[in-house]
């Protein structure tokens, strides 16, 4: 029995959906409506006390954190391998996973929240929003919501995150100009992670991330977008309008 | 041929030294004097462009990031296992590794820098310090040095990091009151990571982290401190005086 609790095929939810679809794993999908704050409902917090998606429940065992879930899926369902056999390449995969988790994700997330989540927060009645925010389990998540519900991030914070996105896409591009995928010539969990978190930067910052500035990165993104597993993952329910998802940039 | 570039047996350097000693791996130790900014010297940046220790060089392959290095050592030298065979327990280990890397490490590091690294910065001539800071490859590291060389972190930042240390040690304690180690009944890379980063919090904040507040955590720390591998790792060269390392608290 495999149950996956997930939101839209975006960011961390997309990351696990990509792995599931790529490996062809059968699972019961539980859509958690994060636009309605369902991830902080008591029934969900009973599954993941942090109140965050995605969550995998496999034979009663709860696994959280998308990077951890993906390595778990690799350990349990190795038939379609997404992790290199060679230990050095495996280390390269984990290096990139760490880089996306610790450097890229928060920078992209800040702009995503600033552009998209802020609109959600502003559409909610003030008292209702206060009630919704009060029950968020993690202080860091409460603070993030309070920030976008208020004056949002500062210009300085937004500029620094944009700078980081520039550094990160350039760094990935350097690797992707000399080899097909991030860790090696094999498609791995590192590519899945980077695609899910950094793939949208070309729509967010077309001036910074484009064919001329990072050709290897764009080539890599296009190839991954064409994979049947990617198409299947992206076809999962999505309540966010396409225009918002691509920040108004036509695909 | 295994070469390890490392600093004092503290934090990330300790983390890899613990794994090496626990597994009984023979290696050539290269002490990098971070108190003299040796990690930013051109010869070292040629090995790790980020200018950070520890770095493992195995048969010419450079592996960076202590969490990645430790999983690599596990992949290559599995004889003394520090990673569970069971995929669920393995996921628990990776969950804790991520928790220490992303939540605990920076909180502890801020106080370590505030108390210890600041004294180093203040002892250096201003022009020389400016020269040393200018060559730090990572902007985030340059900023951190500039902060402790200046007015240091704000009271608010320090208080929030102390709060996080309280949350984290409580969370570990809950697990360690019901089982011997963080991921399972087996000593794993998660314990090594948490010991290296959070072990010193009892000396940093004896009011917050002690036998009465987190008995499971203290029991766990004492048991790990007694392991021959731990003693061997802690016996590696250390230029930081004991009194500074334990923040004036007698062991």
Short mmCIF file of C-alpha atoms in Angstrom, two decimals:
data_model
loop_
_atom_site.label_atom_id
_atom_site.label_comp_id
_atom_site.label_asym_id
_atom_site.label_seq_id
_atom_site.Cartn_x
_atom_site.Cartn_y
_atom_site.Cartn_z
CA UNK A 1 0.00 0.00 0.00
CA UNK A 2 1.53 3.28 -1.14
CA UNK A 3 -0.18 6.56 -0.41
CA UNK A 4 1.23 9.89 -1.52
CA UNK A 5 -0.04 13.12 -0.04
CA UNK A 6 0.90 15.92 -2.37
CA UNK A 7 -0.14 19.30 -3.74
CA UNK A 8 0.18 20.66 -7.29
CA UNK A 9 2.98 19.18 -9.45
CA UNK A 10 5.28 22.03 -8.43
CA UNK A 11 8.45 22.20 -6.29
CA UNK A 12 8.68 19.47 -3.61
CA UNK A 13 5.44 17.74 -4.63
CA UNK A 14 6.58 17.65 -8.26
CA UNK A 15 9.93 16.21 -7.13
CA UNK A 16 8.32 13.08 -5.68
CA UNK A 17 5.68 12.81 -8.43
CA UNK A 18 8.46 12.83 -11.05
CA UNK A 19 10.22 9.96 -9.28
CA UNK A 20 6.99 7.95 -8.88
CA UNK A 21 5.99 8.40 -12.52
CA UNK A 22 9.51 7.81 -13.86
CA UNK A 23 9.69 4.52 -11.95
CA UNK A 24 6.09 3.59 -12.83
CA UNK A 25 5.13 3.04 -9.19
CA UNK A 26 1.42 2.50 -8.52
CA UNK A 27 0.15 4.70 -5.70
CA UNK A 28 -2.98 6.23 -4.24
CA UNK A 29 -2.86 9.97 -4.79
CA UNK A 30 -4.19 12.22 -2.03
CA UNK A 31 -4.40 15.77 -3.26
CA UNK A 32 -3.80 18.21 -0.40
CA UNK A 33 -5.17 21.65 -1.19
CA UNK A 34 -2.43 23.92 0.11
CA UNK A 35 -4.19 26.96 -1.38
CA UNK A 36 -6.91 26.23 1.23
CA UNK A 37 -4.30 25.51 3.95
CA UNK A 38 -5.39 21.87 4.13
CA UNK A 39 -1.83 20.86 5.10
CA UNK A 40 -2.38 22.45 8.51
CA UNK A 41 -5.69 20.66 9.21
CA UNK A 42 -5.57 18.35 12.25
CA UNK A 43 -6.04 15.22 10.08
CA UNK A 44 -2.95 16.08 8.05
CA UNK A 45 -0.81 17.23 10.98
CA UNK A 46 -1.59 13.82 12.53
CA UNK A 47 0.29 12.30 9.56
CA UNK A 48 3.08 14.90 9.33
CA UNK A 49 3.47 17.05 12.46
CA UNK A 50 5.37 19.63 10.38
CA UNK A 51 2.25 20.22 8.25
CA UNK A 52 4.12 19.96 4.96
CA UNK A 53 3.65 18.04 1.72
CA UNK A 54 4.70 15.72 0.18
CA UNK A 55 4.36 12.74 2.52
CA UNK A 56 4.74 9.12 1.52
CA UNK A 57 3.00 6.42 3.55
CA UNK A 58 4.27 2.98 2.63
CA UNK A 59 2.83 -0.02 4.49
CA UNK A 60 2.02 2.26 7.41
CA UNK A 61 5.46 3.90 7.60
CA UNK A 62 5.41 7.69 7.19
CA UNK A 63 8.32 9.14 5.20
CA UNK A 64 8.71 12.92 4.95
CA UNK A 65 11.11 15.32 3.20
CA UNK A 66 11.13 15.00 -0.58
CA UNK A 67 14.87 14.29 -0.91
CA UNK A 68 14.59 11.55 1.71
CA UNK A 69 11.43 10.14 0.06
CA UNK A 70 13.17 9.95 -3.31
CA UNK A 71 16.19 8.05 -1.94
CA UNK A 72 13.73 5.78 -0.13
CA UNK A 73 11.87 5.07 -3.39
CA UNK A 74 15.23 4.27 -4.96
CA UNK A 75 16.09 1.86 -2.12
CA UNK A 76 12.72 0.10 -2.32
CA UNK A 77 11.99 0.22 -6.08
CA UNK A 78 15.38 0.01 -7.80
CA UNK A 79 14.04 -1.54 -11.04
CA UNK A 80 14.14 1.78 -12.93
CA UNK A 81 17.36 3.23 -11.49
CA UNK A 82 17.58 6.96 -10.78
CA UNK A 83 20.75 6.74 -8.70
CA UNK A 84 24.14 5.83 -10.19
CA UNK A 85 25.78 2.55 -9.20
CA UNK A 86 29.24 4.14 -9.17
CA UNK A 87 29.93 5.65 -5.71
CA UNK A 88 31.65 8.77 -7.09
CA UNK A 89 28.70 9.55 -9.39
CA UNK A 90 26.36 8.79 -6.52
CA UNK A 91 28.26 11.38 -4.44
CA UNK A 92 27.89 13.86 -7.31
CA UNK A 93 24.13 13.20 -7.28
CA UNK A 94 23.94 13.82 -3.53
CA UNK A 95 26.07 16.94 -3.85
CA UNK A 96 23.59 18.43 -6.33
CA UNK A 97 20.63 17.34 -4.22
CA UNK A 98 22.15 19.19 -1.30
CA UNK A 99 22.89 22.23 -3.43
CA UNK A 100 19.30 22.42 -4.67
CA UNK A 101 17.88 21.80 -1.18
CA UNK A 102 20.07 24.32 0.62
CA UNK A 103 20.93 26.98 -1.94
CA UNK A 104 18.47 26.93 -4.84
CA UNK A 105 15.12 25.98 -3.28
CA UNK A 106 14.80 28.87 -0.82
CA UNK A 107 15.89 31.46 -3.37
CA UNK A 108 13.30 30.29 -5.92
CA UNK A 109 10.68 29.78 -3.22
CA UNK A 110 11.02 33.38 -2.00
CA UNK A 111 10.14 34.71 -5.45
CA UNK A 112 7.36 32.14 -5.87
CA UNK A 113 5.82 33.22 -2.59
CA UNK A 114 6.32 36.88 -3.39
CA UNK A 115 4.59 36.56 -6.77
CA UNK A 116 2.02 33.85 -6.19
CA UNK A 117 1.37 32.97 -2.56
CA UNK A 118 1.04 36.66 -1.69
CA UNK A 119 -2.00 36.89 -3.99
CA UNK A 120 -3.57 33.96 -2.16
CA UNK A 121 -2.93 35.55 1.23
CA UNK A 122 -4.31 38.91 0.12
CA UNK A 123 -7.57 37.27 -1.04
CA UNK A 124 -8.32 35.91 2.45
CA UNK A 125 -10.27 37.81 5.10
CA UNK A 126 -7.89 39.21 7.77
CA UNK A 127 -9.41 37.41 10.77
CA UNK A 128 -9.63 34.14 8.88
CA UNK A 129 -5.98 34.53 7.80
CA UNK A 130 -4.91 35.12 11.41
CA UNK A 131 -6.72 31.91 12.43
CA UNK A 132 -5.10 29.97 9.56
CA UNK A 133 -1.62 31.25 10.36
CA UNK A 134 -1.91 30.56 14.10
CA UNK A 135 -2.22 26.82 13.53
CA UNK A 136 0.86 26.43 11.29
CA UNK A 137 3.10 24.00 13.21
CA UNK A 138 6.53 25.30 12.12
CA UNK A 139 7.56 28.77 13.28
CA UNK A 140 9.61 29.26 10.10
CA UNK A 141 6.49 28.57 7.95
CA UNK A 142 4.34 30.86 10.12
CA UNK A 143 6.90 33.63 9.68
CA UNK A 144 7.00 33.10 5.90
CA UNK A 145 3.20 33.36 5.65
CA UNK A 146 3.17 36.41 7.89
CA UNK A 147 5.80 38.00 5.62
CA UNK A 148 3.80 37.57 2.39
CA UNK A 149 0.55 38.47 4.19
CA UNK A 150 2.28 41.70 5.28
CA UNK A 151 4.79 43.82 3.35
CA UNK A 152 6.40 40.71 1.79
CA UNK A 153 10.16 40.29 1.50
CA UNK A 154 12.41 43.33 1.25
CA UNK A 155 13.87 44.50 -2.05
CA UNK A 156 17.28 43.52 -0.71
CA UNK A 157 16.12 39.97 0.09
CA UNK A 158 14.48 39.58 -3.31
CA UNK A 159 17.58 40.88 -5.09
CA UNK A 160 19.85 38.52 -3.17
CA UNK A 161 17.63 35.55 -4.06
CA UNK A 162 17.67 36.57 -7.70
CA UNK A 163 21.47 36.78 -7.51
CA UNK A 164 21.57 33.25 -6.09
CA UNK A 165 19.35 31.98 -8.91
CA UNK A 166 21.84 33.48 -11.36
CA UNK A 167 24.79 31.83 -9.59
CA UNK A 168 23.01 28.47 -9.40
CA UNK A 169 21.78 28.28 -13.00
CA UNK A 170 25.26 29.28 -14.23
CA UNK A 171 26.83 26.61 -12.07
CA UNK A 172 24.43 23.95 -13.35
CA UNK A 173 24.96 25.19 -16.90
CA UNK A 174 28.74 24.73 -16.66
CA UNK A 175 28.18 21.05 -15.82
CA UNK A 176 25.37 20.62 -18.35
CA UNK A 177 27.48 21.99 -21.18
CA UNK A 178 29.95 19.13 -20.75
CA UNK A 179 27.65 16.26 -19.78
CA UNK A 180 24.02 15.31 -20.35
CA UNK A 181 22.86 15.31 -16.74
CA UNK A 182 24.02 16.85 -13.46
CA UNK A 183 25.64 13.83 -11.79
CA UNK A 184 26.73 11.92 -14.90
CA UNK A 185 25.37 10.76 -18.27
CA UNK A 186 22.48 9.15 -16.38
CA UNK A 187 19.18 10.85 -15.42
CA UNK A 188 19.14 10.85 -11.61
CA UNK A 189 17.31 12.17 -8.55
CA UNK A 190 19.55 15.26 -8.78
CA UNK A 191 18.08 16.19 -12.17
CA UNK A 192 14.58 15.59 -10.81
CA UNK A 193 15.28 17.84 -7.84
CA UNK A 194 16.82 20.62 -9.92
CA UNK A 195 14.08 20.41 -12.58
CA UNK A 196 11.36 20.68 -9.91
CA UNK A 197 12.92 23.67 -8.17
CA UNK A 198 14.99 25.52 -10.75
CA UNK A 199 13.09 24.62 -13.95
CA UNK A 200 10.72 27.56 -13.57
CA UNK A 201 13.45 30.16 -13.21
CA UNK A 202 13.43 30.72 -16.99
CA UNK A 203 9.82 31.95 -16.68
CA UNK A 204 10.49 33.86 -13.49
CA UNK A 205 13.59 35.65 -14.79
CA UNK A 206 13.71 35.39 -18.61
CA UNK A 207 16.40 38.11 -18.62
CA UNK A 208 18.67 36.00 -16.41
CA UNK A 209 17.91 32.42 -17.43
CA UNK A 210 17.66 31.93 -21.18
CA UNK A 211 19.15 30.21 -24.22
CA UNK A 212 21.93 32.79 -24.54
CA UNK A 213 23.00 32.94 -20.88
CA UNK A 214 22.70 29.23 -19.95
CA UNK A 215 22.32 27.12 -23.12
CA UNK A 216 23.26 23.86 -21.39
CA UNK A 217 20.66 24.40 -18.70
CA UNK A 218 17.90 25.15 -21.25
CA UNK A 219 18.87 22.10 -23.39
CA UNK A 220 18.73 19.91 -20.25
CA UNK A 221 15.36 21.37 -19.18
CA UNK A 222 13.81 20.73 -22.62
CA UNK A 223 15.01 17.13 -22.68
CA UNK A 224 13.57 16.43 -19.24
CA UNK A 225 10.27 18.15 -20.13
CA UNK A 226 9.90 15.65 -23.01
CA UNK A 227 10.23 12.53 -20.84
CA UNK A 228 6.99 10.54 -20.51
CA UNK A 229 7.49 10.44 -16.72
CA UNK A 230 7.71 14.23 -16.60
CA UNK A 231 4.59 14.63 -18.72
CA UNK A 232 2.69 12.22 -16.48
CA UNK A 233 3.78 14.05 -13.33
CA UNK A 234 2.89 17.46 -14.77
CA UNK A 235 -0.55 16.11 -15.79
CA UNK A 236 -1.50 15.63 -12.12
CA UNK A 237 -4.26 17.95 -10.76
CA UNK A 238 -3.25 21.59 -10.68
CA UNK A 239 -5.49 24.34 -9.35
CA UNK A 240 -2.95 27.09 -10.08
CA UNK A 241 -3.76 28.72 -13.44
CA UNK A 242 -1.09 28.17 -16.12
CA UNK A 243 -0.52 31.91 -16.43
CA UNK A 244 0.40 32.19 -12.78
CA UNK A 245 2.56 29.06 -12.92
CA UNK A 246 4.68 30.47 -15.74
CA UNK A 247 4.52 34.02 -14.41
CA UNK A 248 2.76 35.22 -17.52
CA UNK A 249 5.44 33.89 -19.89
CA UNK A 250 4.06 31.73 -22.72
CA UNK A 251 5.59 28.24 -22.85
CA UNK B 1 44.96 6.61 -1.87
CA UNK B 2 42.73 8.49 0.58
CA UNK B 3 43.52 12.04 1.56
CA UNK B 4 41.39 13.99 3.98
CA UNK B 5 41.72 17.76 4.26
CA UNK B 6 40.24 18.82 7.56
CA UNK B 7 40.47 21.32 10.40
CA UNK B 8 40.05 20.75 14.14
CA UNK B 9 37.85 17.78 15.17
CA UNK B 10 34.86 20.10 15.45
CA UNK B 11 31.61 20.42 13.45
CA UNK B 12 31.90 19.29 9.80
CA UNK B 13 35.53 18.17 10.10
CA UNK B 14 34.67 16.12 13.21
CA UNK B 15 31.75 14.57 11.33
CA UNK B 16 34.01 12.98 8.71
CA UNK B 17 36.80 12.17 11.17
CA UNK B 18 34.28 10.27 13.33
CA UNK B 19 33.20 8.19 10.32
CA UNK B 20 36.79 7.50 9.25
CA UNK B 21 37.87 6.43 12.74
CA UNK B 22 34.70 4.43 13.41
CA UNK B 23 35.26 2.48 10.19
CA UNK B 24 39.00 2.19 10.77
CA UNK B 25 39.84 3.65 7.35
CA UNK B 26 43.52 4.45 6.75
CA UNK B 27 44.01 7.93 5.36
CA UNK B 28 46.54 10.69 4.97
CA UNK B 29 45.53 13.59 7.18
CA UNK B 30 46.07 17.11 5.85
CA UNK B 31 45.46 19.62 8.60
CA UNK B 32 44.07 22.87 7.16
CA UNK B 33 44.57 25.78 9.53
CA UNK B 34 41.28 27.62 9.27
CA UNK B 35 42.31 29.96 12.10
CA UNK B 36 44.93 31.24 9.62
CA UNK B 37 42.44 31.21 6.71
CA UNK B 38 44.39 28.48 4.95
CA UNK B 39 41.13 27.15 3.40
CA UNK B 40 41.07 30.23 1.14
CA UNK B 41 44.67 29.86 -0.07
CA UNK B 42 44.95 29.28 -3.83
CA UNK B 43 46.34 25.74 -3.33
CA UNK B 44 43.26 24.75 -1.34
CA UNK B 45 40.72 26.54 -3.54
CA UNK B 46 42.23 24.56 -6.43
CA UNK B 47 41.00 21.43 -4.63
CA UNK B 48 37.65 22.80 -3.40
CA UNK B 49 36.54 25.99 -5.20
CA UNK B 50 34.17 26.74 -2.28
CA UNK B 51 37.17 27.06 0.07
CA UNK B 52 35.65 24.83 2.74
CA UNK B 53 36.78 21.82 4.74
CA UNK B 54 36.46 18.86 4.96
CA UNK B 55 37.39 17.50 1.55
CA UNK B 56 38.01 13.86 0.72
CA UNK B 57 40.24 12.94 -2.20
CA UNK B 58 39.95 9.27 -3.07
CA UNK B 59 41.97 7.96 -6.02
CA UNK B 60 41.98 11.45 -7.48
CA UNK B 61 38.23 12.06 -7.10
CA UNK B 62 37.37 15.10 -5.00
CA UNK B 63 34.32 14.67 -2.74
CA UNK B 64 33.00 17.68 -0.79
CA UNK B 65 30.17 18.31 1.71
CA UNK B 66 30.48 16.28 4.91
CA UNK B 67 27.08 14.57 4.63
CA UNK B 68 27.88 13.52 1.07
CA UNK B 69 31.39 12.37 2.07
CA UNK B 70 29.97 10.20 4.85
CA UNK B 71 27.45 8.44 2.58
CA UNK B 72 30.28 7.98 0.07
CA UNK B 73 32.47 6.36 2.75
CA UNK B 74 29.52 4.10 3.56
CA UNK B 75 29.12 3.14 -0.12
CA UNK B 76 32.84 2.41 -0.55
CA UNK B 77 33.74 0.97 2.87
CA UNK B 78 30.63 -0.86 4.09
CA UNK B 79 32.51 -3.34 6.32
CA UNK B 80 31.70 -1.43 9.53
CA UNK B 81 28.14 -0.34 8.72
CA UNK B 82 26.94 3.09 9.83
CA UNK B 83 23.80 3.07 7.66
CA UNK B 84 20.84 0.74 8.35
CA UNK B 85 20.03 -2.02 5.86
CA UNK B 86 16.28 -1.51 6.33
CA UNK B 87 15.02 1.20 3.92
CA UNK B 88 12.67 2.79 6.49
CA UNK B 89 15.45 3.12 9.08
CA UNK B 90 17.72 4.40 6.33
CA UNK B 91 15.11 7.08 5.56
CA UNK B 92 15.03 7.96 9.27
CA UNK B 93 18.81 8.36 9.17
CA UNK B 94 18.59 10.66 6.15
CA UNK B 95 15.76 12.63 7.74
CA UNK B 96 17.95 13.36 10.78
CA UNK B 97 20.94 14.17 8.61
CA UNK B 98 18.83 16.72 6.77
CA UNK B 99 17.47 18.11 10.02
CA UNK B 100 20.97 18.62 11.43
CA UNK B 101 22.29 20.06 8.14
CA UNK B 102 19.42 22.49 7.58
CA UNK B 103 18.08 23.35 11.03
CA UNK B 104 20.65 22.58 13.71
CA UNK B 105 24.01 23.36 12.12
CA UNK B 106 23.45 27.01 11.29
CA UNK B 107 21.91 27.77 14.68
CA UNK B 108 24.87 26.25 16.55
CA UNK B 109 27.35 27.72 14.09
CA UNK B 110 26.04 31.24 14.66
CA UNK B 111 26.77 31.02 18.37
CA UNK B 112 30.13 29.34 17.75
CA UNK B 113 31.13 32.16 15.42
CA UNK B 114 29.78 34.78 17.81
CA UNK B 115 31.74 33.40 20.76
CA UNK B 116 34.87 31.99 19.16
CA UNK B 117 35.48 33.08 15.58
CA UNK B 118 34.82 36.71 16.53
CA UNK B 119 37.84 36.62 18.85
CA UNK B 120 39.98 35.37 16.00
CA UNK B 121 38.72 38.13 13.68
CA UNK B 122 39.29 40.82 16.29
CA UNK B 123 42.91 39.74 16.77
CA UNK B 124 43.79 40.38 13.11
CA UNK B 125 45.03 43.71 11.77
CA UNK B 126 42.21 45.54 9.92
CA UNK B 127 43.93 45.78 6.52
CA UNK B 128 45.09 42.18 6.70
CA UNK B 129 41.54 41.10 7.60
CA UNK B 130 40.12 43.00 4.60
CA UNK B 131 42.63 41.19 2.35
CA UNK B 132 41.73 37.82 3.87
CA UNK B 133 37.98 38.38 3.54
CA UNK B 134 38.20 39.59 -0.07
CA UNK B 135 39.51 36.23 -1.26
CA UNK B 136 36.76 34.09 0.33
CA UNK B 137 35.09 32.35 -2.63
CA UNK B 138 31.51 32.08 -1.28
CA UNK B 139 29.55 35.31 -0.77
CA UNK B 140 27.67 33.73 2.16
CA UNK B 141 30.98 32.94 3.92
CA UNK B 142 32.35 36.43 3.20
CA UNK B 143 29.21 37.92 4.73
CA UNK B 144 29.49 35.69 7.82
CA UNK B 145 33.09 36.76 8.37
CA UNK B 146 32.20 40.41 7.81
CA UNK B 147 29.43 40.04 10.39
CA UNK B 148 31.66 38.68 13.17
CA UNK B 149 34.45 41.10 12.22
CA UNK B 150 31.88 43.91 12.63
CA UNK B 151 29.06 44.19 15.17
CA UNK B 152 28.40 40.42 15.01
CA UNK B 153 24.90 38.97 14.82
CA UNK B 154 21.97 40.88 16.31
CA UNK B 155 20.47 39.96 19.68
CA UNK B 156 17.35 38.88 17.81
CA UNK B 157 19.31 36.53 15.53
CA UNK B 158 21.21 35.04 18.47
CA UNK B 159 17.99 34.54 20.46
CA UNK B 160 16.29 32.84 17.51
CA UNK B 161 19.24 30.49 17.06
CA UNK B 162 19.17 29.67 20.77
CA UNK B 163 15.44 28.96 20.45
CA UNK B 164 16.14 26.59 17.55
CA UNK B 165 18.78 24.77 19.61
CA UNK B 166 16.14 24.30 22.31
CA UNK B 167 13.61 22.94 19.79
CA UNK B 168 16.16 20.62 18.18
CA UNK B 169 17.62 19.13 21.37
CA UNK B 170 14.07 18.52 22.69
CA UNK B 171 13.11 16.85 19.45
CA UNK B 172 16.19 14.60 19.51
CA UNK B 173 15.60 13.88 23.18
CA UNK B 174 12.04 12.63 22.52
CA UNK B 175 13.46 10.05 20.11
CA UNK B 176 16.45 9.22 22.32
CA UNK B 177 14.25 8.55 25.32
CA UNK B 178 12.57 5.68 23.47
CA UNK B 179 15.44 4.28 21.42
CA UNK B 180 19.22 4.11 21.71
CA UNK B 181 20.11 6.09 18.60
CA UNK B 182 18.39 8.62 16.34
CA UNK B 183 17.49 6.40 13.36
CA UNK B 184 17.12 3.08 15.15
CA UNK B 185 18.94 0.88 17.69
CA UNK B 186 22.01 1.14 15.45
CA UNK B 187 24.70 3.83 15.60
CA UNK B 188 24.51 5.62 12.23
CA UNK B 189 25.74 8.62 10.26
CA UNK B 190 22.81 10.58 11.74
CA UNK B 191 24.22 10.16 15.27
CA UNK B 192 27.65 11.16 14.00
CA UNK B 193 26.21 14.28 12.36
CA UNK B 194 24.16 15.28 15.41
CA UNK B 195 27.03 14.56 17.81
CA UNK B 196 29.43 16.72 15.77
CA UNK B 197 27.05 19.67 15.50
CA UNK B 198 24.75 19.53 18.52
CA UNK B 199 27.00 17.75 21.06
CA UNK B 200 28.54 21.02 22.23
CA UNK B 201 25.21 22.73 22.94
CA UNK B 202 25.32 21.46 26.54
CA UNK B 203 28.48 23.55 27.07
CA UNK B 204 27.15 26.50 25.09
CA UNK B 205 23.79 26.64 26.88
CA UNK B 206 23.98 24.61 30.11
CA UNK B 207 20.69 26.22 31.21
CA UNK B 208 18.90 24.89 28.14
CA UNK B 209 20.61 21.56 27.45
CA UNK B 210 21.21 19.46 30.56
CA UNK B 211 20.42 16.21 32.34
CA UNK B 212 17.10 17.57 33.65
CA UNK B 213 15.79 19.11 30.42
CA UNK B 214 16.96 16.48 27.88
CA UNK B 215 18.03 13.29 29.74
CA UNK B 216 17.84 11.08 26.63
CA UNK B 217 20.04 13.46 24.67
CA UNK B 218 22.68 13.61 27.45
CA UNK B 219 22.67 9.79 27.86
CA UNK B 220 23.14 9.42 24.10
CA UNK B 221 25.98 12.00 24.04
CA UNK B 222 27.84 10.24 26.88
CA UNK B 223 27.61 6.87 25.18
CA UNK B 224 28.95 8.23 21.90
CA UNK B 225 31.74 10.13 23.70
CA UNK B 226 32.93 6.76 25.11
CA UNK B 227 33.25 5.03 21.73
CA UNK B 228 36.87 4.31 20.71
CA UNK B 229 36.16 5.86 17.29
CA UNK B 230 34.99 9.08 18.93
CA UNK B 231 38.05 9.22 21.18
CA UNK B 232 40.33 8.68 18.21
CA UNK B 233 38.62 11.43 16.21
CA UNK B 234 38.72 13.89 19.10
CA UNK B 235 42.43 13.14 19.60
CA UNK B 236 43.25 14.66 16.20
CA UNK B 237 45.26 17.95 16.24
CA UNK B 238 43.35 20.82 17.79
CA UNK B 239 44.75 24.34 18.03
CA UNK B 240 41.65 25.72 19.77
CA UNK B 241 42.20 25.79 23.55
CA UNK B 242 39.95 23.40 25.52
CA UNK B 243 38.48 26.30 27.49
CA UNK B 244 37.27 27.98 24.31
CA UNK B 245 35.99 24.72 22.86
CA UNK B 246 33.75 24.07 25.89
CA UNK B 247 32.92 27.74 26.37
CA UNK B 248 34.51 27.79 29.81
CA UNK B 249 32.43 24.86 31.08
CA UNK B 250 34.49 22.07 32.66
CA UNK B 251 33.87 18.65 31.09
#
